[in-house]
JSON list of C-alpha atoms in Angstrom, two decimals:
[
{"chain": "A", "resi": 178, "resn": "UNK", "atom": "CA", "xyz": [-98.27, -41.45, -6.99]},
{"chain": "A", "resi": 179, "resn": "UNK", "atom": "CA", "xyz": [-99.32, -39.66, -3.82]},
{"chain": "A", "resi": 180, "resn": "UNK", "atom": "CA", "xyz": [-99.45, -35.83, -4.33]},
{"chain": "A", "resi": 181, "resn": "UNK", "atom": "CA", "xyz": [-97.60, -35.06, -1.08]},
{"chain": "A", "resi": 182, "resn": "UNK", "atom": "CA", "xyz": [-94.86, -37.66, -1.97]},
{"chain": "A", "resi": 183, "resn": "UNK", "atom": "CA", "xyz": [-94.51, -36.09, -5.49]},
{"chain": "A", "resi": 184, "resn": "UNK", "atom": "CA", "xyz": [-93.90, -32.68, -3.92]},
{"chain": "A", "resi": 185, "resn": "UNK", "atom": "CA", "xyz": [-91.31, -33.97, -1.55]},
{"chain": "A", "resi": 186, "resn": "UNK", "atom": "CA", "xyz": [-89.25, -35.88, -4.14]},
{"chain": "A", "resi": 187, "resn": "UNK", "atom": "CA", "xyz": [-89.66, -33.43, -7.02]},
{"chain": "A", "resi": 188, "resn": "UNK", "atom": "CA", "xyz": [-86.31, -32.19, -8.28]},
{"chain": "A", "resi": 189, "resn": "UNK", "atom": "CA", "xyz": [-85.34, -28.72, -7.02]},
{"chain": "A", "resi": 190, "resn": "UNK", "atom": "CA", "xyz": [-84.01, -26.17, -9.43]},
{"chain": "A", "resi": 191, "resn": "UNK", "atom": "CA", "xyz": [-80.47, -25.20, -8.37]},
{"chain": "A", "resi": 192, "resn": "UNK", "atom": "CA", "xyz": [-78.65, -22.05, -9.24]},
{"chain": "A", "resi": 193, "resn": "UNK", "atom": "CA", "xyz": [-75.87, -22.26, -11.68]},
{"chain": "A", "resi": 194, "resn": "UNK", "atom": "CA", "xyz": [-72.68, -23.57, -9.99]},
{"chain": "A", "resi": 195, "resn": "UNK", "atom": "CA", "xyz": [-70.20, -20.99, -8.78]},
{"chain": "A", "resi": 196, "resn": "UNK", "atom": "CA", "xyz": [-66.78, -20.92, -10.22]},
{"chain": "A", "resi": 197, "resn": "UNK", "atom": "CA", "xyz": [-64.55, -23.51, -8.63]},
{"chain": "A", "resi": 198, "resn": "UNK", "atom": "CA", "xyz": [-62.38, -22.44, -5.71]},
{"chain": "A", "resi": 199, "resn": "UNK", "atom": "CA", "xyz": [-58.64, -23.05, -5.48]},
{"chain": "A", "resi": 200, "resn": "UNK", "atom": "CA", "xyz": [-56.98, -23.52, -2.06]},
{"chain": "A", "resi": 201, "resn": "UNK", "atom": "CA", "xyz": [-53.91, -21.47, -1.54]},
{"chain": "A", "resi": 202, "resn": "UNK", "atom": "CA", "xyz": [-52.20, -22.40, 1.80]},
{"chain": "A", "resi": 203, "resn": "UNK", "atom": "CA", "xyz": [-49.31, -21.71, 4.09]},
{"chain": "A", "resi": 204, "resn": "UNK", "atom": "CA", "xyz": [-48.52, -24.44, 6.65]},
{"chain": "A", "resi": 205, "resn": "UNK", "atom": "CA", "xyz": [-46.71, -24.03, 9.88]},
{"chain": "A", "resi": 206, "resn": "UNK", "atom": "CA", "xyz": [-45.16, -20.58, 9.43]},
{"chain": "A", "resi": 207, "resn": "UNK", "atom": "CA", "xyz": [-43.29, -19.99, 12.78]},
{"chain": "A", "resi": 208, "resn": "UNK", "atom": "CA", "xyz": [-42.48, -16.39, 13.79]},
{"chain": "A", "resi": 209, "resn": "UNK", "atom": "CA", "xyz": [-41.47, -14.45, 16.86]},
{"chain": "A", "resi": 210, "resn": "UNK", "atom": "CA", "xyz": [-44.27, -12.25, 18.00]},
{"chain": "A", "resi": 211, "resn": "UNK", "atom": "CA", "xyz": [-44.78, -9.72, 20.72]},
{"chain": "A", "resi": 212, "resn": "UNK", "atom": "CA", "xyz": [-48.11, -11.23, 21.97]},
{"chain": "A", "resi": 213, "resn": "UNK", "atom": "CA", "xyz": [-49.80, -11.79, 25.33]},
{"chain": "A", "resi": 214, "resn": "UNK", "atom": "CA", "xyz": [-52.13, -10.09, 27.77]},
{"chain": "A", "resi": 215, "resn": "UNK", "atom": "CA", "xyz": [-49.99, -10.66, 30.91]},
{"chain": "A", "resi": 216, "resn": "UNK", "atom": "CA", "xyz": [-47.21, -8.40, 32.03]},
{"chain": "A", "resi": 217, "resn": "UNK", "atom": "CA", "xyz": [-44.61, -11.20, 31.79]},
{"chain": "A", "resi": 218, "resn": "UNK", "atom": "CA", "xyz": [-45.55, -11.53, 28.07]},
{"chain": "A", "resi": 219, "resn": "UNK", "atom": "CA", "xyz": [-44.51, -8.01, 27.20]},
{"chain": "A", "resi": 220, "resn": "UNK", "atom": "CA", "xyz": [-40.83, -8.48, 27.87]},
{"chain": "A", "resi": 221, "resn": "UNK", "atom": "CA", "xyz": [-39.88, -10.86, 25.07]},
{"chain": "A", "resi": 222, "resn": "UNK", "atom": "CA", "xyz": [-41.28, -12.32, 21.99]},
{"chain": "A", "resi": 223, "resn": "UNK", "atom": "CA", "xyz": [-43.04, -15.64, 21.86]},
{"chain": "A", "resi": 224, "resn": "UNK", "atom": "CA", "xyz": [-43.05, -18.22, 19.02]},
{"chain": "A", "resi": 225, "resn": "UNK", "atom": "CA", "xyz": [-46.29, -18.38, 17.13]},
{"chain": "A", "resi": 226, "resn": "UNK", "atom": "CA", "xyz": [-47.33, -20.75, 14.35]},
{"chain": "A", "resi": 227, "resn": "UNK", "atom": "CA", "xyz": [-49.55, -19.41, 11.66]},
{"chain": "A", "resi": 228, "resn": "UNK", "atom": "CA", "xyz": [-51.53, -21.50, 9.14]},
{"chain": "A", "resi": 229, "resn": "UNK", "atom": "CA", "xyz": [-53.54, -20.01, 6.26]},
{"chain": "A", "resi": 230, "resn": "UNK", "atom": "CA", "xyz": [-56.06, -21.66, 4.04]},
{"chain": "A", "resi": 231, "resn": "UNK", "atom": "CA", "xyz": [-57.46, -19.33, 1.47]},
{"chain": "A", "resi": 232, "resn": "UNK", "atom": "CA", "xyz": [-60.34, -20.29, -0.84]},
{"chain": "A", "resi": 233, "resn": "UNK", "atom": "CA", "xyz": [-59.59, -18.37, -3.95]},
{"chain": "A", "resi": 234, "resn": "UNK", "atom": "CA", "xyz": [-61.78, -17.78, -7.09]},
{"chain": "A", "resi": 235, "resn": "UNK", "atom": "CA", "xyz": [-59.48, -17.41, -10.00]},
{"chain": "A", "resi": 236, "resn": "UNK", "atom": "CA", "xyz": [-60.34, -15.66, -13.29]},
{"chain": "A", "resi": 237, "resn": "UNK", "atom": "CA", "xyz": [-62.48, -17.74, -15.73]},
{"chain": "A", "resi": 238, "resn": "UNK", "atom": "CA", "xyz": [-60.90, -19.40, -18.71]},
{"chain": "A", "resi": 239, "resn": "UNK", "atom": "CA", "xyz": [-57.91, -21.58, -19.21]},
{"chain": "A", "resi": 240, "resn": "UNK", "atom": "CA", "xyz": [-55.20, -21.34, -16.54]},
{"chain": "A", "resi": 241, "resn": "UNK", "atom": "CA", "xyz": [-52.23, -19.19, -17.26]},
{"chain": "A", "resi": 242, "resn": "UNK", "atom": "CA", "xyz": [-48.67, -19.55, -16.06]},
{"chain": "A", "resi": 243, "resn": "UNK", "atom": "CA", "xyz": [-48.59, -15.96, -14.95]},
{"chain": "A", "resi": 244, "resn": "UNK", "atom": "CA", "xyz": [-47.94, -14.99, -11.27]},
{"chain": "A", "resi": 245, "resn": "UNK", "atom": "CA", "xyz": [-50.23, -11.95, -11.56]},
{"chain": "A", "resi": 246, "resn": "UNK", "atom": "CA", "xyz": [-53.13, -14.33, -12.17]},
{"chain": "A", "resi": 247, "resn": "UNK", "atom": "CA", "xyz": [-52.91, -16.10, -8.83]},
{"chain": "A", "resi": 248, "resn": "UNK", "atom": "CA", "xyz": [-53.01, -15.22, -5.15]},
{"chain": "A", "resi": 249, "resn": "UNK", "atom": "CA", "xyz": [-49.31, -15.49, -4.24]},
{"chain": "A", "resi": 250, "resn": "UNK", "atom": "CA", "xyz": [-48.29, -17.30, -1.08]},
{"chain": "A", "resi": 251, "resn": "UNK", "atom": "CA", "xyz": [-45.13, -15.08, -1.11]},
{"chain": "A", "resi": 252, "resn": "UNK", "atom": "CA", "xyz": [-47.42, -11.98, -0.68]},
{"chain": "A", "resi": 253, "resn": "UNK", "atom": "CA", "xyz": [-49.47, -13.72, 2.00]},
{"chain": "A", "resi": 254, "resn": "UNK", "atom": "CA", "xyz": [-46.34, -14.61, 4.05]},
{"chain": "A", "resi": 255, "resn": "UNK", "atom": "CA", "xyz": [-44.99, -11.10, 3.66]},
{"chain": "A", "resi": 256, "resn": "UNK", "atom": "CA", "xyz": [-48.31, -9.74, 4.95]},
{"chain": "A", "resi": 257, "resn": "UNK", "atom": "CA", "xyz": [-48.35, -12.05, 7.89]},
{"chain": "A", "resi": 258, "resn": "UNK", "atom": "CA", "xyz": [-44.73, -11.05, 8.76]},
{"chain": "A", "resi": 259, "resn": "UNK", "atom": "CA", "xyz": [-45.65, -7.39, 8.53]},
{"chain": "A", "resi": 260, "resn": "UNK", "atom": "CA", "xyz": [-48.64, -7.77, 10.82]},
{"chain": "A", "resi": 261, "resn": "UNK", "atom": "CA", "xyz": [-46.64, -9.77, 13.38]},
{"chain": "A", "resi": 262, "resn": "UNK", "atom": "CA", "xyz": [-43.82, -7.25, 13.33]},
{"chain": "A", "resi": 263, "resn": "UNK", "atom": "CA", "xyz": [-46.18, -4.21, 13.69]},
{"chain": "A", "resi": 264, "resn": "UNK", "atom": "CA", "xyz": [-46.11, -4.36, 17.44]},
{"chain": "A", "resi": 265, "resn": "UNK", "atom": "CA", "xyz": [-47.59, -5.97, 20.55]},
{"chain": "A", "resi": 266, "resn": "UNK", "atom": "CA", "xyz": [-51.00, -7.50, 20.51]},
{"chain": "A", "resi": 267, "resn": "UNK", "atom": "CA", "xyz": [-52.66, -8.99, 23.56]},
{"chain": "A", "resi": 268, "resn": "UNK", "atom": "CA", "xyz": [-54.67, -11.78, 22.02]},
{"chain": "A", "resi": 269, "resn": "UNK", "atom": "CA", "xyz": [-54.15, -14.54, 19.40]},
{"chain": "A", "resi": 270, "resn": "UNK", "atom": "CA", "xyz": [-57.72, -13.71, 18.36]},
{"chain": "A", "resi": 271, "resn": "UNK", "atom": "CA", "xyz": [-56.70, -10.20, 17.42]},
{"chain": "A", "resi": 272, "resn": "UNK", "atom": "CA", "xyz": [-53.70, -11.35, 15.48]},
{"chain": "A", "resi": 273, "resn": "UNK", "atom": "CA", "xyz": [-55.85, -13.92, 13.62]},
{"chain": "A", "resi": 274, "resn": "UNK", "atom": "CA", "xyz": [-58.48, -11.22, 12.78]},
{"chain": "A", "resi": 275, "resn": "UNK", "atom": "CA", "xyz": [-55.82, -8.87, 11.42]},
{"chain": "A", "resi": 276, "resn": "UNK", "atom": "CA", "xyz": [-54.30, -11.58, 9.20]},
{"chain": "A", "resi": 277, "resn": "UNK", "atom": "CA", "xyz": [-57.76, -12.57, 7.89]},
{"chain": "A", "resi": 278, "resn": "UNK", "atom": "CA", "xyz": [-58.70, -8.96, 7.14]},
{"chain": "A", "resi": 279, "resn": "UNK", "atom": "CA", "xyz": [-55.44, -8.56, 5.14]},
{"chain": "A", "resi": 280, "resn": "UNK", "atom": "CA", "xyz": [-56.05, -11.77, 3.18]},
{"chain": "A", "resi": 281, "resn": "UNK", "atom": "CA", "xyz": [-59.56, -10.62, 2.27]},
{"chain": "A", "resi": 282, "resn": "UNK", "atom": "CA", "xyz": [-58.27, -7.35, 0.78]},
{"chain": "A", "resi": 283, "resn": "UNK", "atom": "CA", "xyz": [-57.65, -9.39, -2.33]},
{"chain": "A", "resi": 284, "resn": "UNK", "atom": "CA", "xyz": [-61.21, -9.76, -3.68]},
{"chain": "A", "resi": 285, "resn": "UNK", "atom": "CA", "xyz": [-60.38, -13.15, -5.24]},
{"chain": "A", "resi": 286, "resn": "UNK", "atom": "CA", "xyz": [-60.01, -14.60, -1.67]},
{"chain": "A", "resi": 287, "resn": "UNK", "atom": "CA", "xyz": [-63.56, -15.67, -0.91]},
{"chain": "A", "resi": 288, "resn": "UNK", "atom": "CA", "xyz": [-62.88, -17.46, 2.44]},
{"chain": "A", "resi": 289, "resn": "UNK", "atom": "CA", "xyz": [-59.89, -17.13, 4.68]},
{"chain": "A", "resi": 290, "resn": "UNK", "atom": "CA", "xyz": [-59.24, -19.67, 7.46]},
{"chain": "A", "resi": 291, "resn": "UNK", "atom": "CA", "xyz": [-56.49, -18.48, 9.79]},
{"chain": "A", "resi": 292, "resn": "UNK", "atom": "CA", "xyz": [-55.04, -20.47, 12.68]},
{"chain": "A", "resi": 293, "resn": "UNK", "atom": "CA", "xyz": [-52.75, -18.75, 15.15]},
{"chain": "A", "resi": 294, "resn": "UNK", "atom": "CA", "xyz": [-51.01, -20.87, 17.83]},
{"chain": "A", "resi": 295, "resn": "UNK", "atom": "CA", "xyz": [-48.71, -19.80, 20.71]},
{"chain": "A", "resi": 296, "resn": "UNK", "atom": "CA", "xyz": [-46.13, -22.63, 21.02]},
{"chain": "A", "resi": 297, "resn": "UNK", "atom": "CA", "xyz": [-44.40, -22.24, 24.31]},
{"chain": "A", "resi": 298, "resn": "UNK", "atom": "CA", "xyz": [-47.15, -21.33, 26.84]},
{"chain": "A", "resi": 299, "resn": "UNK", "atom": "CA", "xyz": [-47.84, -24.71, 28.57]},
{"chain": "A", "resi": 300, "resn": "UNK", "atom": "CA", "xyz": [-45.06, -27.29, 28.64]},
{"chain": "A", "resi": 301, "resn": "UNK", "atom": "CA", "xyz": [-47.63, -30.09, 28.64]},
{"chain": "A", "resi": 302, "resn": "UNK", "atom": "CA", "xyz": [-49.35, -28.76, 25.52]},
{"chain": "A", "resi": 303, "resn": "UNK", "atom": "CA", "xyz": [-47.84, -28.52, 22.00]},
{"chain": "A", "resi": 304, "resn": "UNK", "atom": "CA", "xyz": [-49.69, -25.28, 21.41]},
{"chain": "A", "resi": 305, "resn": "UNK", "atom": "CA", "xyz": [-52.74, -23.16, 22.30]},
{"chain": "A", "resi": 306, "resn": "UNK", "atom": "CA", "xyz": [-54.56, -20.80, 20.02]},
{"chain": "A", "resi": 307, "resn": "UNK", "atom": "CA", "xyz": [-57.45, -20.06, 17.81]},
{"chain": "A", "resi": 308, "resn": "UNK", "atom": "CA", "xyz": [-58.77, -20.76, 14.28]},
{"chain": "A", "resi": 309, "resn": "UNK", "atom": "CA", "xyz": [-61.15, -18.39, 12.60]},
{"chain": "A", "resi": 310, "resn": "UNK", "atom": "CA", "xyz": [-62.86, -18.40, 9.20]},
{"chain": "A", "resi": 311, "resn": "UNK", "atom": "CA", "xyz": [-63.91, -15.17, 7.58]},
{"chain": "A", "resi": 312, "resn": "UNK", "atom": "CA", "xyz": [-65.64, -14.70, 4.25]},
{"chain": "A", "resi": 313, "resn": "UNK", "atom": "CA", "xyz": [-65.72, -11.92, 1.62]},
{"chain": "A", "resi": 314, "resn": "UNK", "atom": "CA", "xyz": [-68.74, -9.60, 2.17]}
]
């Protein structure tokens, strides 16, 4: 066998596999938010839709049936509501960042994907918005 070919096809040592990740998600949470950069958007709330997809590393060992051992979607929804109700933000990007930051406070959340959409901006579009992905540092 050719030396160069042997080097190219030689098996590569791989690090031990990380623990498996579990997806905890919230789909299509619709809330009224004070959001928008324009003056006319400061007068009344707008409907926003929030989607979360959290990649979570749970504790090793056999699964338990204990709420304390999981990342609770109840807690995540309560956090999103609190952030949305905290006051006016100009940008969907800002709202998405705040939500992602809050999700990543729980060190078990390794990756947070957050989508924030404004639903009633353009009549010819179902929504406009942003999706971000942030990782644990």
